[in-house]
XYZ file of C-alpha atoms in Angstrom:
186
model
C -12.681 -10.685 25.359
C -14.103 -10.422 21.918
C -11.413 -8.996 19.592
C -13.362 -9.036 16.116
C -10.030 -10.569 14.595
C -11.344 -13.393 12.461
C -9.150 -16.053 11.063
C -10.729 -18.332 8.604
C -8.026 -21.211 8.031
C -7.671 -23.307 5.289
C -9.640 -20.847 3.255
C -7.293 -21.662 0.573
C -5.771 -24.794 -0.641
C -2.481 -25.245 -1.154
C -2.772 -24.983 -5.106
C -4.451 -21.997 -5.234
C -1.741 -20.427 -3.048
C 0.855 -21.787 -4.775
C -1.143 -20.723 -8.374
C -1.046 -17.045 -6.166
C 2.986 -17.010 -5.443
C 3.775 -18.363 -8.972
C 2.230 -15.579 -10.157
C 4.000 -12.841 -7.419
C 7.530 -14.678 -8.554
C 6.529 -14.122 -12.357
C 5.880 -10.580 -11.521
C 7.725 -7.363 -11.802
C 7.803 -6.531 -8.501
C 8.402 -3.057 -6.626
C 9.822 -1.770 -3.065
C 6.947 -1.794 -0.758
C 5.672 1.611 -0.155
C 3.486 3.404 3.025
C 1.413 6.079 3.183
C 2.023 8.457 -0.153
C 3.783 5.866 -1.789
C 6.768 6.612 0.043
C 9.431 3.783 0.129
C 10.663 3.379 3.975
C 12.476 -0.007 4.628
C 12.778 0.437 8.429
C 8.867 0.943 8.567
C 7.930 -1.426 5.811
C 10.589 -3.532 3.679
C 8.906 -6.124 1.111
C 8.250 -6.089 -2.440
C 5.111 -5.602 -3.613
C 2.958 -6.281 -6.781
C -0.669 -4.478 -7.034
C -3.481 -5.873 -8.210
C -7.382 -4.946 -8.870
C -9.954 -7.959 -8.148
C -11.845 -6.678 -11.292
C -9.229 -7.914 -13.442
C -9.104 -11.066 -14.949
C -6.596 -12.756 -13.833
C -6.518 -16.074 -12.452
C -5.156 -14.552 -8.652
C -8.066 -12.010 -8.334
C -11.031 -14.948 -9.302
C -9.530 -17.033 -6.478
C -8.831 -14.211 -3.783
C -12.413 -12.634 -4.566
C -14.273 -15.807 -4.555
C -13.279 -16.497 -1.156
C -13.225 -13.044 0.342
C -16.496 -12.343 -0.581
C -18.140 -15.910 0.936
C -16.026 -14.750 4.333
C -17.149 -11.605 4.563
C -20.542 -12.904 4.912
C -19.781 -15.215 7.324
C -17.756 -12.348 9.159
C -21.344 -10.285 8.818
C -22.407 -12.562 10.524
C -20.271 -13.487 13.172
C -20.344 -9.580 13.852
C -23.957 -8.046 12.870
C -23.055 -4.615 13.833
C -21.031 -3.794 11.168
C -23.713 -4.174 9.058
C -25.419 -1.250 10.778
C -22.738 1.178 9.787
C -22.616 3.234 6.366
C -22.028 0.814 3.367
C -19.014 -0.509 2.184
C -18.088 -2.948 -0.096
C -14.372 -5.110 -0.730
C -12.019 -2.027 -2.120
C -11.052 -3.029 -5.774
C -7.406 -2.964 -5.619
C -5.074 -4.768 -3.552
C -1.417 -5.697 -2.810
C 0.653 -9.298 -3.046
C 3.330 -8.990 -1.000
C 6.637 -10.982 -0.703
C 8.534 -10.744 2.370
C 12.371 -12.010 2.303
C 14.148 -13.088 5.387
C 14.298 -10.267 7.490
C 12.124 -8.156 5.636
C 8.800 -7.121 7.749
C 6.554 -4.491 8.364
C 8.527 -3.135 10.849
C 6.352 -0.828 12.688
C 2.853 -0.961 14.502
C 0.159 0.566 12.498
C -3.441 0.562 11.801
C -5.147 0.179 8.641
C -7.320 3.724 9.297
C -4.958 5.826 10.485
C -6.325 8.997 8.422
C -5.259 10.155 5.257
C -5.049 8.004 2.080
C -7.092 4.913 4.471
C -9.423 6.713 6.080
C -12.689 5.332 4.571
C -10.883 1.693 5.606
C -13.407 -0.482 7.772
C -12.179 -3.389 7.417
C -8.611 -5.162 6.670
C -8.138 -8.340 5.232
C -4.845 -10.885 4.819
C -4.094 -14.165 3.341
C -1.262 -15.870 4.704
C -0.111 -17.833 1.346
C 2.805 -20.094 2.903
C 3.745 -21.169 6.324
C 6.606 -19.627 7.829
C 8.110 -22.253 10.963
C 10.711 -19.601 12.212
C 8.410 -16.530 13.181
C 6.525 -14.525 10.261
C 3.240 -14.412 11.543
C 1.431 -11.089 12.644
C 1.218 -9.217 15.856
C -2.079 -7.611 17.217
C -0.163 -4.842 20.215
C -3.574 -4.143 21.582
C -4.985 -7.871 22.289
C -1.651 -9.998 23.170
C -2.155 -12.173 19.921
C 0.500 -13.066 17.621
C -0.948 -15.112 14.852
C 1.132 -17.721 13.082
C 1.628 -17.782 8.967
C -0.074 -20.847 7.844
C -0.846 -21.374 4.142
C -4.123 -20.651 3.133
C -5.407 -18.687 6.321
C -7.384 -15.687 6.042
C -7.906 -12.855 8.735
C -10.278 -10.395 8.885
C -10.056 -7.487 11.216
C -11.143 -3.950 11.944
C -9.076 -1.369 10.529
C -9.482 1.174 13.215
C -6.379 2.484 16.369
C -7.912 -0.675 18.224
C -6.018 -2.838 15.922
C -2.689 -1.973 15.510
C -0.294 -4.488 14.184
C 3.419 -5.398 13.135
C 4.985 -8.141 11.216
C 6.531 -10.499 12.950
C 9.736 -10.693 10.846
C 11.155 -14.391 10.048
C 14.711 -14.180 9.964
C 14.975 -17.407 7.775
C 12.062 -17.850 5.764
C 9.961 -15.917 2.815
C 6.949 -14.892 3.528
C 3.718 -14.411 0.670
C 0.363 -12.456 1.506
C -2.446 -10.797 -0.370
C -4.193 -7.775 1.610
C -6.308 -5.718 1.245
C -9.425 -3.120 2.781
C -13.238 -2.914 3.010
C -14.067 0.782 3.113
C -16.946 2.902 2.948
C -19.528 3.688 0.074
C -18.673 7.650 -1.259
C -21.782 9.002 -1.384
C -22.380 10.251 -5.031
C-alpha cells in the first residue's frame, strides 16, 4: 500500500546537523505551542525556536538547500501533486528540542483546519538519533519511523496522516519542520 510518506535518509550529514543543534542550544528558546499559540504540555511539550528560510542564517541555507532538491524528487515520486493548486515551501519554520519525556503527545494532522489549512505538505528532519524510542508514529499506516540523524520525511498533511511522537524517555531529541501550502491567490 502506497502511503506517500517519503523518507529521504542521510539527507544531511552529520555536521550540518550538528551546525543545526549548535545553533537550537545557542538559542533562546520558548515552550512549544499548538494551534493559536497556545502552550499545552500534555498535547505538545518541547521547546521551540522559529525560524524563516529567507533569513540568512547558516541553519535556513542548509535546511532549504536540501528541502527544495527533495521536493523535486518527491514531485516526482508522486506526480499528482503537481496537478493540484500551487504551492510552494512555507517561509517560516520551527527547530524543535525534545527532552526526555517530552513529545508531541497527541495524534494530529498537519491540516486539520484553522491556522494550517492551506498545509499540503509536511516536512521533518530528524537531526540526531534517538536508540531508546523518539521516532514518529503514522496511526493510520502501522509505521513508526525511527530518529536517525540526518533523515528527512515528507508527507501529506491531510486526516490520512495523523501522527504522534514517539516520546524517548532517555534521550533528547532535535528536528526542524515545517509545511508546503497553497499559493493565495492575489
Amino acid at each position: 500500500m502506497e502511503t506517500f510518506i517519503v523518507r529521504y535518509p542521510n539527507a544531511f550529514s552529520s555536521e550540518e546537523c550538528k551546525t543545526i543543534i549548535d545553533d537550537i542550544n545557542s538559542s533562546n528558546l520558548i515552550p512549544g505551542t499548538v494551534i493559536d499559540g497556545i502552550v499545552n504540555t500534555k498535547m505538545k511539550d518541547s521547546y521551540d525556536l522559529h525560524r524563516n528560510l529567507s533569513d540568512v542564517s547558516t541553519t535556513s541555507a542548509i535546511i532549504g538547500n536540501t528541502l527544495h532538491s527533495c521536493l523535486e524528487d518527491y514531485k516526482k515520486k508522486h506526480p499528482q501533486v503537481t496537478l493540484i493548486q500551487e504551492w510552494e515551501i512555507i517561509d517560516g519554520y520551527n527547530l524543535q528540542k525534545y527532552n526526555p519525556g517530552q513529545g508531541y503527545h497527541i495524534s494530529h494532522c498537519e491540516n486539520g483546519g484553522g491556522p494550517g489549512l492551506q498545509r499540503v505538505l509536511a516536512w521533518m528532519i530528524y537531526l540526531n538519533t534517538v536508540n531508546d524510542k523518539g521516532g514518529t508514529s503514522f496511526d493510520n499506516y502501522n509505521i513508526q519511523t525511527k530518529a536517525v540523524e540526518g533523515s528527512l520525511l515528507i508527507w501529506p498533511a491531510y486526516w490520512t496522516h495523523f501522527h504522534h511522537g514517539i516520546v524517548s524517555p532517555t534521550e533528547t531529541k532535535y528536528i526542524a519542520t515545517g509545511w508546503c501550502s497553497y499559493l493565495i491567490p492575489t
